[in-house]
Tab-separated table of C-alpha atoms and ligand atoms in Angstrom:
chain	number	residue	atom	x	y	z
A	5	MET	CA	39.387	-4.076	-14.772
A	6	ALA	CA	39.125	-6.899	-12.278
A	7	THR	CA	36.451	-6.287	-9.662
A	8	LYS	CA	37.391	-6.875	-6.058
A	9	LYS	CA	35.624	-9.790	-4.440
A	10	GLY	CA	33.957	-8.829	-1.188
A	11	LYS	CA	33.183	-11.150	1.716
A	12	LEU	CA	29.505	-10.265	1.492
A	13	ASP	CA	29.154	-10.753	-2.238
A	14	TRP	CA	27.017	-13.839	-1.667
A	15	TYR	CA	24.511	-11.473	-0.069
A	16	PHE	CA	24.781	-8.261	-2.062
A	17	LYS	CA	25.282	-9.864	-5.456
A	18	SER	CA	22.442	-12.357	-5.203
A	19	ASN	CA	18.969	-11.560	-6.469
A	20	LEU	CA	17.168	-9.256	-4.050
A	21	LEU	CA	13.750	-10.756	-4.629
A	22	SER	CA	15.005	-14.293	-3.956
A	23	ARG	CA	16.593	-13.073	-0.738
A	24	ILE	CA	13.342	-11.448	0.357
A	25	MET	CA	11.314	-14.558	-0.499
A	26	ILE	CA	13.701	-16.822	1.397
A	27	ALA	CA	13.498	-14.498	4.397
A	28	LEU	CA	9.700	-14.507	4.168
A	29	VAL	CA	9.399	-18.286	4.145
A	30	ALA	CA	12.013	-18.681	6.858
A	31	GLY	CA	10.148	-16.102	8.951
A	32	VAL	CA	6.860	-18.007	8.618
A	33	VAL	CA	8.472	-21.325	9.547
A	34	VAL	CA	10.424	-19.960	12.506
A	35	GLY	CA	7.415	-17.925	13.688
A	36	ILE	CA	4.984	-20.821	13.612
A	37	ALA	CA	7.518	-23.079	15.318
A	38	LEU	CA	8.001	-20.482	18.051
A	39	GLY	CA	4.254	-20.009	18.350
A	40	TYR	CA	3.919	-23.580	19.550
A	41	GLY	CA	6.410	-22.936	22.335
A	42	ASP	CA	5.511	-21.382	25.657
A	43	GLN	CA	4.504	-17.749	26.027
A	44	ASP	CA	7.773	-16.778	27.716
A	45	THR	CA	9.856	-17.950	24.762
A	46	VAL	CA	7.658	-16.001	22.360
A	47	LYS	CA	7.884	-12.911	24.530
A	48	ALA	CA	11.657	-13.166	24.825
A	49	PHE	CA	11.956	-13.623	21.059
A	50	VAL	CA	9.728	-10.622	20.349
A	51	ASP	CA	11.472	-8.403	22.901
A	52	ASN	CA	14.927	-9.240	21.625
A	53	THR	CA	14.342	-9.173	17.896
A	54	LYS	CA	11.631	-6.563	17.370
A	55	VAL	CA	14.318	-3.960	16.789
A	56	PHE	CA	15.511	-5.609	13.556
A	57	GLY	CA	12.096	-5.293	11.931
A	58	ASP	CA	11.649	-1.809	13.332
A	59	ILE	CA	14.895	-0.709	11.699
A	60	PHE	CA	13.467	-1.596	8.300
A	61	ILE	CA	10.193	0.237	8.959
A	62	ARG	CA	12.023	3.301	10.251
A	63	LEU	CA	14.360	3.397	7.260
A	64	LEU	CA	11.384	3.368	4.917
A	65	LYS	CA	9.569	5.986	6.952
A	66	MET	CA	12.676	8.148	6.966
A	67	ILE	CA	12.760	8.333	3.207
A	68	VAL	CA	9.055	8.620	2.409
A	69	VAL	CA	8.590	12.385	2.796
A	70	PRO	CA	11.744	13.351	0.842
A	71	VAL	CA	10.808	10.920	-1.923
A	72	ILE	CA	7.283	12.310	-2.267
A	73	LEU	CA	8.415	15.903	-2.087
A	74	PHE	CA	11.239	15.799	-4.611
A	75	SER	CA	9.723	13.410	-7.089
A	76	LEU	CA	6.390	15.205	-7.045
A	77	ILE	CA	7.938	18.631	-7.595
A	78	SER	CA	10.122	17.203	-10.325
A	79	GLY	CA	7.141	15.378	-11.840
A	80	ALA	CA	4.789	18.352	-11.725
A	81	ALA	CA	7.477	20.609	-13.176
A	82	SER	CA	7.796	18.409	-16.227
A	83	ILE	CA	4.115	18.161	-17.062
A	84	ALA	CA	2.109	20.746	-18.947
A	85	PRO	CA	-0.437	22.312	-16.559
A	86	SER	CA	-3.377	21.387	-18.802
A	87	LYS	CA	-2.374	17.740	-18.736
A	88	LEU	CA	-2.177	17.567	-14.949
A	89	GLY	CA	-5.897	18.308	-14.650
A	90	ARG	CA	-6.808	15.503	-17.025
A	91	VAL	CA	-4.549	12.965	-15.292
A	92	GLY	CA	-6.001	14.011	-11.927
A	93	VAL	CA	-9.610	13.480	-12.967
A	94	LYS	CA	-8.814	10.127	-14.570
A	95	ILE	CA	-6.874	8.720	-11.643
A	96	ILE	CA	-9.453	9.718	-9.044
A	97	ALA	CA	-12.211	8.138	-11.163
A	98	PHE	CA	-10.236	4.886	-11.379
A	99	TYR	CA	-9.466	4.920	-7.664
A	100	MET	CA	-13.115	5.389	-6.698
A	101	ALA	CA	-14.405	2.798	-9.149
A	102	THR	CA	-11.920	0.106	-8.115
A	103	SER	CA	-12.628	0.744	-4.412
A	104	ALA	CA	-16.382	0.278	-4.859
A	105	LEU	CA	-15.742	-2.822	-6.974
A	106	SER	CA	-13.509	-4.185	-4.223
A	107	VAL	CA	-16.092	-3.898	-1.445
A	108	SER	CA	-18.674	-5.548	-3.687
A	109	LEU	CA	-16.291	-8.394	-4.428
A	110	GLY	CA	-15.632	-8.851	-0.707
A	111	LEU	CA	-19.372	-8.988	-0.024
A	112	PHE	CA	-19.887	-11.425	-2.896
A	113	PHE	CA	-17.369	-13.908	-1.525
A	114	ALA	CA	-18.595	-13.445	2.035
A	115	ASN	CA	-22.154	-14.233	0.908
A	116	ILE	CA	-20.967	-17.477	-0.639
A	117	ILE	CA	-18.523	-18.634	2.030
A	118	GLN	CA	-20.419	-17.166	4.979
A	119	PRO	CA	-17.479	-16.855	7.361
A	120	GLY	CA	-18.507	-16.996	10.992
A	121	ASN	CA	-21.916	-18.498	10.230
A	122	GLY	CA	-23.153	-20.572	13.169
A	123	LEU	CA	-20.530	-19.247	15.542
A	124	GLY	CA	-23.297	-17.856	17.740
A	125	LEU	CA	-21.205	-15.219	19.437
A	126	VAL	CA	-22.663	-13.683	22.534
A	127	GLY	CA	-21.347	-10.775	24.545
A	128	THR	CA	-18.030	-11.518	26.197
A	129	ALA	CA	-15.296	-9.474	27.745
A	130	GLY	CA	-15.505	-7.033	24.871
A	131	VAL	CA	-12.844	-5.064	23.186
A	132	GLN	CA	-10.942	-1.908	23.770
A	133	GLY	CA	-11.995	-0.336	20.521
A	134	LYS	CA	-11.157	3.271	20.001
A	135	ALA	CA	-14.182	5.261	18.962
A	136	ALA	CA	-13.787	6.135	15.314
A	137	ALA	CA	-13.969	9.868	15.072
A	138	ALA	CA	-14.712	10.206	11.398
A	139	PRO	CA	-14.043	13.754	10.228
A	140	SER	CA	-16.651	15.365	7.992
A	141	LEU	CA	-16.041	15.372	4.266
A	142	ALA	CA	-15.599	19.147	4.253
A	143	THR	CA	-12.866	18.929	6.893
A	144	VAL	CA	-11.114	16.203	4.917
A	145	PHE	CA	-10.981	18.419	1.817
A	146	LEU	CA	-10.019	21.532	3.731
A	147	ASN	CA	-7.148	19.746	5.430
A	148	ILE	CA	-5.577	19.105	2.052
A	149	ILE	CA	-4.490	22.744	2.006
A	150	PRO	CA	-1.598	23.096	4.443
A	151	THR	CA	-1.513	26.177	6.638
A	152	ASN	CA	2.200	25.639	7.007
A	153	PRO	CA	3.952	23.343	4.508
A	154	ALA	CA	6.914	22.887	6.837
A	155	GLU	CA	4.589	21.557	9.514
A	156	SER	CA	3.020	19.101	7.072
A	157	LEU	CA	6.469	17.909	6.028
A	158	ALA	CA	7.510	17.498	9.643
A	159	LYS	CA	4.352	15.591	10.498
A	160	GLY	CA	4.415	13.543	7.302
A	161	ASP	CA	0.860	14.545	6.307
A	162	VAL	CA	0.803	13.226	2.792
A	163	LEU	CA	-2.153	15.055	1.236
A	164	PRO	CA	-1.007	18.585	2.176
A	165	ILE	CA	2.518	17.669	1.038
A	166	ILE	CA	1.124	16.529	-2.309
A	167	PHE	CA	-0.833	19.774	-2.595
A	168	PHE	CA	2.176	21.965	-1.860
A	169	ALA	CA	4.615	19.983	-3.989
A	170	MET	CA	2.206	20.124	-6.935
A	171	LEU	CA	1.960	23.901	-6.672
A	172	PHE	CA	5.738	24.129	-6.381
A	173	GLY	CA	6.274	21.971	-9.458
A	174	LEU	CA	3.534	23.712	-11.441
A	175	ALA	CA	5.041	27.089	-10.658
A	176	ILE	CA	8.391	25.870	-11.990
A	177	SER	CA	6.643	24.617	-15.101
A	178	PHE	CA	4.970	28.021	-15.655
A	179	LEU	CA	8.273	29.852	-15.053
A	180	LYS	CA	9.996	27.679	-17.626
A	181	ASP	CA	7.426	28.978	-20.125
A	182	SER	CA	8.069	32.576	-19.179
A	183	LYS	CA	9.231	35.277	-21.626
A	184	ASP	CA	11.989	36.394	-19.284
A	185	GLU	CA	15.157	34.514	-20.287
A	186	SER	CA	16.772	34.679	-16.863
A	187	LEU	CA	13.653	33.290	-15.206
A	188	VAL	CA	13.565	30.418	-17.691
A	189	LYS	CA	17.184	29.703	-16.862
A	190	SER	CA	16.804	29.728	-13.101
A	191	ALA	CA	13.590	27.648	-13.271
A	192	GLY	CA	15.525	25.152	-15.391
A	193	THR	CA	18.317	25.024	-12.814
A	194	LEU	CA	15.822	24.513	-10.004
A	195	HIS	CA	14.144	21.734	-11.958
A	196	ASP	CA	17.506	20.049	-12.523
A	197	MET	CA	18.304	20.277	-8.839
A	198	VAL	CA	14.986	18.781	-7.813
A	199	ASN	CA	15.481	15.995	-10.365
A	200	ALA	CA	18.898	15.275	-8.903
A	201	ALA	CA	17.458	15.252	-5.382
A	202	ALA	CA	14.759	12.785	-6.460
A	203	GLU	CA	17.361	10.503	-8.037
A	204	THR	CA	19.438	10.703	-4.876
A	205	MET	CA	16.460	9.624	-2.780
A	206	TYR	CA	15.858	6.640	-5.048
A	207	LYS	CA	19.499	5.700	-4.634
A	208	ILE	CA	18.958	5.665	-0.879
A	209	VAL	CA	15.845	3.523	-1.350
A	210	ASN	CA	17.970	1.034	-3.288
A	211	GLY	CA	20.343	0.893	-0.353
A	212	ILE	CA	17.535	0.435	2.162
A	213	MET	CA	16.206	-2.498	0.170
A	214	GLN	CA	19.475	-4.303	0.753
A	215	TYR	CA	18.409	-4.529	4.365
A	216	ALA	CA	14.922	-5.718	3.442
A	217	PRO	CA	15.533	-9.483	3.769
A	218	ILE	CA	16.737	-9.078	7.352
A	219	GLY	CA	13.860	-6.784	8.281
A	220	VAL	CA	11.397	-9.101	6.584
A	221	PHE	CA	12.557	-12.173	8.429
A	222	PHE	CA	12.003	-10.586	11.826
A	223	LEU	CA	8.754	-8.796	10.970
A	224	ILE	CA	7.200	-11.993	9.675
A	225	SER	CA	8.500	-14.363	12.320
A	226	ILE	CA	7.083	-12.112	15.039
A	227	VAL	CA	3.643	-11.949	13.408
A	228	PHE	CA	3.489	-15.721	13.126
A	229	ALA	CA	4.957	-16.370	16.557
A	230	GLN	CA	2.225	-14.235	18.106
A	231	GLN	CA	-0.745	-15.031	15.906
A	232	GLY	CA	-0.012	-17.945	13.586
A	233	PRO	CA	-1.506	-20.795	15.579
A	234	LYS	CA	-4.518	-18.672	16.537
A	235	ALA	CA	-5.180	-17.834	12.924
A	236	LEU	CA	-5.267	-21.501	12.077
A	237	GLY	CA	-8.329	-21.852	14.292
A	238	PRO	CA	-11.865	-20.512	13.947
A	239	LEU	CA	-10.815	-17.518	11.894
A	240	LEU	CA	-9.486	-19.586	9.054
A	241	MET	CA	-12.661	-18.953	7.101
A	242	VAL	CA	-12.560	-15.206	7.337
A	243	THR	CA	-8.888	-15.211	6.380
A	244	LEU	CA	-9.685	-17.480	3.467
A	245	THR	CA	-12.556	-15.273	2.316
A	246	VAL	CA	-10.467	-12.114	2.451
A	247	TYR	CA	-7.615	-13.724	0.558
A	248	LEU	CA	-9.904	-15.314	-2.045
A	249	ALA	CA	-11.476	-11.929	-2.742
A	250	LEU	CA	-8.031	-10.321	-2.894
A	251	ILE	CA	-6.857	-12.904	-5.411
A	252	ALA	CA	-10.050	-12.566	-7.459
A	253	LEU	CA	-9.634	-8.794	-7.615
A	254	THR	CA	-6.028	-9.181	-8.683
A	255	VAL	CA	-6.595	-11.787	-11.348
A	256	ILE	CA	-10.027	-10.864	-12.690
A	257	GLY	CA	-10.253	-7.175	-11.822
A	258	TYR	CA	-6.701	-5.990	-12.381
A	259	GLY	CA	-5.873	-8.639	-14.986
A	260	GLY	CA	-9.007	-7.636	-16.915
A	261	LEU	CA	-8.349	-3.912	-16.660
A	262	LEU	CA	-4.762	-4.330	-17.799
A	263	ALA	CA	-5.883	-6.518	-20.704
A	264	VAL	CA	-8.411	-3.886	-21.811
A	265	PHE	CA	-5.569	-1.384	-21.938
A	266	ARG	CA	-3.343	-3.899	-23.732
A	267	MET	CA	-0.863	-4.604	-20.975
A	268	GLY	CA	0.230	-8.089	-19.969
A	269	PHE	CA	-0.822	-9.169	-16.486
A	270	PHE	CA	2.221	-11.355	-15.897
A	271	LYS	CA	4.596	-8.733	-17.169
A	272	PHE	CA	2.971	-6.301	-14.801
A	273	LEU	CA	3.447	-8.695	-11.875
A	274	LYS	CA	7.053	-9.271	-12.866
A	275	GLY	CA	7.749	-5.568	-12.767
A	276	ALA	CA	5.618	-4.765	-9.731
A	277	ASN	CA	6.477	-7.648	-7.414
A	278	GLU	CA	9.127	-5.881	-5.377
A	279	ALA	CA	6.651	-3.210	-4.303
A	280	MET	CA	3.954	-5.833	-3.673
A	281	ILE	CA	6.203	-7.830	-1.383
A	282	THR	CA	7.358	-4.713	0.453
A	283	ALA	CA	3.729	-3.779	1.076
A	284	PHE	CA	2.927	-7.316	2.206
A	285	VAL	CA	5.642	-7.406	4.835
A	286	THR	CA	5.575	-3.785	6.012
A	287	ARG	CA	1.761	-3.609	6.109
A	288	SER	CA	2.004	0.023	5.162
A	289	SER	CA	1.186	1.639	1.814
A	290	SER	CA	2.879	4.853	2.883
A	291	GLY	CA	5.953	2.991	4.060
A	292	SER	CA	6.151	1.107	0.772
A	293	LEU	CA	5.744	4.245	-1.299
A	294	PRO	CA	9.454	4.795	-1.993
A	295	VAL	CA	9.712	1.286	-3.397
A	296	THR	CA	6.429	1.582	-5.325
A	297	MET	CA	7.596	4.805	-6.947
A	298	ARG	CA	10.965	3.424	-7.920
A	299	VAL	CA	9.487	0.210	-9.319
A	300	CYS	CA	6.913	2.080	-11.426
A	301	GLU	CA	9.578	4.240	-12.941
A	302	GLU	CA	12.374	1.734	-13.372
A	303	LYS	CA	10.537	-1.482	-14.102
A	304	LEU	CA	7.159	-0.449	-15.521
A	305	GLY	CA	8.384	2.529	-17.513
A	306	ILE	CA	5.809	4.931	-16.080
A	307	PRO	CA	7.045	8.527	-16.336
A	308	ARG	CA	7.612	10.419	-13.153
A	309	SER	CA	5.331	13.191	-14.392
A	310	ILE	CA	2.416	10.818	-13.801
A	311	SER	CA	3.544	8.376	-11.094
A	312	SER	CA	4.911	11.028	-8.750
A	313	PHE	CA	1.398	12.406	-8.527
A	314	THR	CA	-0.802	9.326	-8.731
A	315	LEU	CA	1.167	7.020	-6.406
A	316	PRO	CA	1.382	9.206	-3.282
A	317	LEU	CA	-2.270	10.075	-3.833
A	318	GLY	CA	-3.102	6.384	-4.208
A	319	ALA	CA	-1.146	5.433	-1.083
A	320	THR	CA	-3.411	7.854	0.758
A	321	ILE	CA	-6.848	7.424	-0.792
A	322	ASN	CA	-6.858	4.219	-2.818
A	323	MET	CA	-7.181	1.171	-0.592
A	324	ASN	CA	-8.739	-1.640	-2.598
A	325	GLY	CA	-7.514	-4.364	-0.257
A	326	THR	CA	-8.847	-2.502	2.762
A	327	ALA	CA	-12.200	-2.102	0.993
A	328	ILE	CA	-12.421	-5.875	0.517
A	329	TYR	CA	-11.414	-6.474	4.124
A	330	LEU	CA	-14.061	-4.074	5.432
A	331	GLY	CA	-16.782	-5.795	3.417
A	332	VAL	CA	-15.807	-9.310	4.447
A	333	CYS	CA	-15.310	-8.480	8.121
A	334	ALA	CA	-18.627	-6.651	8.410
A	335	MET	CA	-20.261	-9.769	7.002
A	336	PHE	CA	-18.257	-12.018	9.331
A	337	ILE	CA	-19.400	-10.134	12.410
A	338	GLY	CA	-22.992	-10.233	11.170
A	339	TYR	CA	-22.857	-14.013	10.704
A	340	ALA	CA	-20.913	-14.567	13.920
A	341	ILE	CA	-23.558	-12.843	16.047
A	342	GLY	CA	-26.418	-14.557	14.248
A	343	GLN	CA	-27.589	-11.441	12.390
A	344	PRO	CA	-26.538	-11.885	8.765
A	345	LEU	CA	-26.493	-8.531	7.016
A	346	THR	CA	-29.583	-7.705	4.994
A	347	PHE	CA	-29.307	-6.537	1.408
A	348	ALA	CA	-29.918	-2.932	2.493
A	349	GLN	CA	-27.193	-3.202	5.116
A	350	GLN	CA	-24.821	-4.590	2.513
A	351	MET	CA	-25.547	-1.647	0.216
A	352	THR	CA	-24.735	0.698	3.081
A	353	VAL	CA	-21.486	-1.198	3.593
A	354	VAL	CA	-20.557	-0.595	-0.072
A	355	THR	CA	-20.884	3.165	0.448
A	356	THR	CA	-19.336	3.490	3.881
A	357	ALA	CA	-16.520	1.036	3.207
A	358	THR	CA	-15.593	2.893	0.003
A	359	LEU	CA	-15.435	6.159	1.938
A	360	ALA	CA	-13.714	4.523	4.904
A	361	ALA	CA	-11.073	3.060	2.596
A	362	ILE	CA	-10.403	6.557	1.261
A	363	GLY	CA	-10.003	7.808	4.811
A	364	THR	CA	-7.757	4.924	5.906
A	365	ALA	CA	-4.192	5.974	6.610
A	366	GLY	CA	-1.532	3.902	4.872
A	367	VAL	CA	-0.138	2.531	8.107
A	368	PRO	CA	-0.375	-0.911	9.708
A	369	GLY	CA	-3.721	-1.660	11.270
A	370	ALA	CA	-5.465	1.532	10.181
A	371	GLY	CA	-8.189	-0.417	8.407
A	372	ALA	CA	-9.230	-2.092	11.654
A	373	ILE	CA	-10.124	1.300	13.100
A	374	MET	CA	-12.235	2.030	10.036
A	375	LEU	CA	-14.105	-1.211	10.568
A	376	LEU	CA	-15.605	0.413	13.661
A	377	MET	CA	-17.031	3.152	11.488
A	378	VAL	CA	-18.469	0.685	8.972
A	379	MET	CA	-20.104	-1.405	11.725
A	380	GLU	CA	-21.632	1.709	13.195
A	381	SER	CA	-23.118	2.698	9.844
A	382	ILE	CA	-25.188	-0.495	9.782
A	383	GLY	CA	-26.342	-0.148	13.353
A	384	LEU	CA	-24.000	-2.757	14.839
A	385	LYS	CA	-22.115	-0.687	17.371
A	386	VAL	CA	-18.937	-2.080	18.848
A	387	GLU	CA	-19.721	-1.560	22.502
A	388	ALA	CA	-17.738	-3.125	25.327
A	389	GLY	CA	-19.192	-6.484	26.312
A	390	SER	CA	-21.470	-6.801	23.268
A	391	ALA	CA	-21.451	-9.725	20.859
A	392	VAL	CA	-20.420	-7.322	18.097
A	393	ALA	CA	-17.392	-6.380	20.181
A	394	ALA	CA	-16.494	-10.039	20.605
A	395	GLY	CA	-16.596	-10.519	16.836
A	396	TYR	CA	-14.549	-7.402	16.353
A	397	ALA	CA	-11.993	-8.604	18.888
A	398	MET	CA	-11.638	-11.854	16.953
A	399	ILE	CA	-10.872	-9.901	13.797
A	400	LEU	CA	-8.362	-7.779	15.665
A	401	GLY	CA	-6.633	-10.953	16.787
A	402	ILE	CA	-5.674	-11.818	13.236
A	403	ASP	CA	-5.451	-8.298	11.938
A	404	ALA	CA	-1.779	-8.556	11.074
A	405	LEU	CA	-2.410	-11.516	8.780
A	406	LEU	CA	-5.274	-9.763	7.014
A	407	ASP	CA	-3.339	-6.509	6.900
A	408	MET	CA	-0.494	-8.082	4.944
A	409	GLY	CA	-2.772	-9.180	2.108
A	410	ARG	CA	-4.899	-6.056	2.021
A	411	THR	CA	-1.914	-3.700	2.027
A	412	CYS	CA	-0.355	-5.668	-0.825
A	413	LEU	CA	-3.550	-5.133	-2.819
A	414	ASN	CA	-3.765	-1.486	-1.818
A	415	VAL	CA	-0.387	-0.896	-3.378
A	416	THR	CA	-1.039	-3.132	-6.390
A	417	GLY	CA	-4.236	-1.190	-7.089
A	418	ASP	CA	-2.308	2.086	-7.095
A	419	MET	CA	0.161	0.689	-9.594
A	420	VAL	CA	-2.534	-0.773	-11.871
A	421	CYS	CA	-4.514	2.485	-11.978
A	422	THR	CA	-1.308	4.449	-12.539
A	423	ALA	CA	-0.248	2.142	-15.370
A	424	ILE	CA	-3.659	2.499	-17.013
A	425	VAL	CA	-3.601	6.282	-16.832
A	426	ALA	CA	-0.018	6.400	-18.135
A	427	LYS	CA	-0.931	4.089	-21.010
A	428	GLY	CA	-4.050	6.123	-21.782
A	429	GLU	CA	-1.911	9.244	-21.934
A	430	ASP	CA	0.471	7.416	-24.270
A	431	GLU	CA	3.283	8.086	-21.836
A	432	MET	CA	4.286	4.527	-21.044
A	433	ASP	CA	7.738	3.296	-21.918
A	434	MET	CA	6.675	-0.164	-23.062
A	435	SER	CA	10.244	-1.136	-23.882
A	436	ARG	CA	10.711	-1.750	-20.133
A	437	TRP	CA	8.014	-4.416	-20.307
A	438	GLU	CA	9.602	-6.029	-23.330
A	439	GLY	CA	12.991	-5.773	-21.635
A	440	GLN	CA	11.684	-7.923	-18.825
A	441	GLU	CA	10.505	-10.513	-21.263
A	442	ALA	CA	13.865	-10.532	-23.010
A	443	LYS	CA	15.598	-10.965	-19.667
A	444	ALA	CA	13.232	-13.726	-18.600
A	445	THR	CA	13.696	-15.709	-21.775
A	446	ALA	CA	17.456	-15.095	-21.980
B	515	LIG	N1	-2.178	-1.199	6.379
B	515	LIG	C1	-2.970	-0.686	5.292
B	515	LIG	C2	-2.118	0.132	4.362
B	515	LIG	O1	-1.164	0.718	4.758
B	515	LIG	C3	-4.115	0.114	5.748
B	515	LIG	C4	-5.055	-0.782	6.484
B	515	LIG	O2	-4.823	-1.075	7.644
B	515	LIG	O3	-6.038	-1.221	5.872
B	515	LIG	O4	-2.399	0.202	3.203
């Protein structure tokens, strides 16, 4: 049967990743060019085009709760209850360990490069930092149990949704084991329906990604129009340090971990890149979640029974990139105000930044709020007019640039830990990885 040729085939039939990359580069170029123009041009550009980037973010946000809900119920329903406990313990252990490793790596690079050293910041106009109201650990755990699941769904509170969806799925799984034939049948039907709903959501995600190149172009050009030239100035070092640490964690940390579990680093990147790029441009782990989940299933061959649980959890509590950022920026402020952090202070940063990363919401800029908490823990309060506040304000100025890299790593870390757990459970469909190789060499 001859297929009809559409006018937009050049767009829809071309490789999605190439389209996104072209949009990314074009966005950087256009943004930087605009940034050198006068403020009015930049403002007019931002005002008139912001909507195109916002459409992309909203589309992703729209789909995130349905994706988590249906795929998690469907995942939990297909896993034996005993197994879920084991996977849970393993994934949390990996998430905690990689977060602590990340802060340490950030501190290591900051000690070598010493970003901000000699800047001699003194108190200036200060910063309008919001006081970080860090909830107690007990409250954090208690809040995981929703008092009203519908409210959590409406508000998009990921942890309570995960909790409820897991119970829902587990209950289906128990019912399917029941002695009552009719219960087994209806549980099976419910499971099938949830599976179908999850597939339908992924189909929508596929559609949304067709818009990605357009959204990407505008999101990126705005960031660079507003902050590009500034970032090329005195903050180059801190940006460099953060990115060096991010790259080191990816290559040495993740590459090493994957190698230990006998998975190819480059094959992983080839499968995971769509989610990594989405995270980079949206600056939101939660927003990227639909893409991350689809990529893990379709390209990395990770079963939904594992990924539907570990990925939403990771998008909420596992922020390796943010951990690096917190370490480097704490060091930067220390150097910038002429009070390099002592060893004891750096040890405190490892603890608080690990916890802060867990508490960071997967939305753009959330990590910058957590930086306030980390600074406070080492006695460097961000108070209006203080030198610390000036340093903090400088970081805020380039936050978008740092946020892109750290969010990309946040999401990559979730996928690496998920892949390791899936492989350890012998649940990985490695033929997907070989398939990629076959395609690449074809
Ligand atoms: N934007 C990051 C994320 O969504 C969080 C952060 O600001 O560090 O993963």
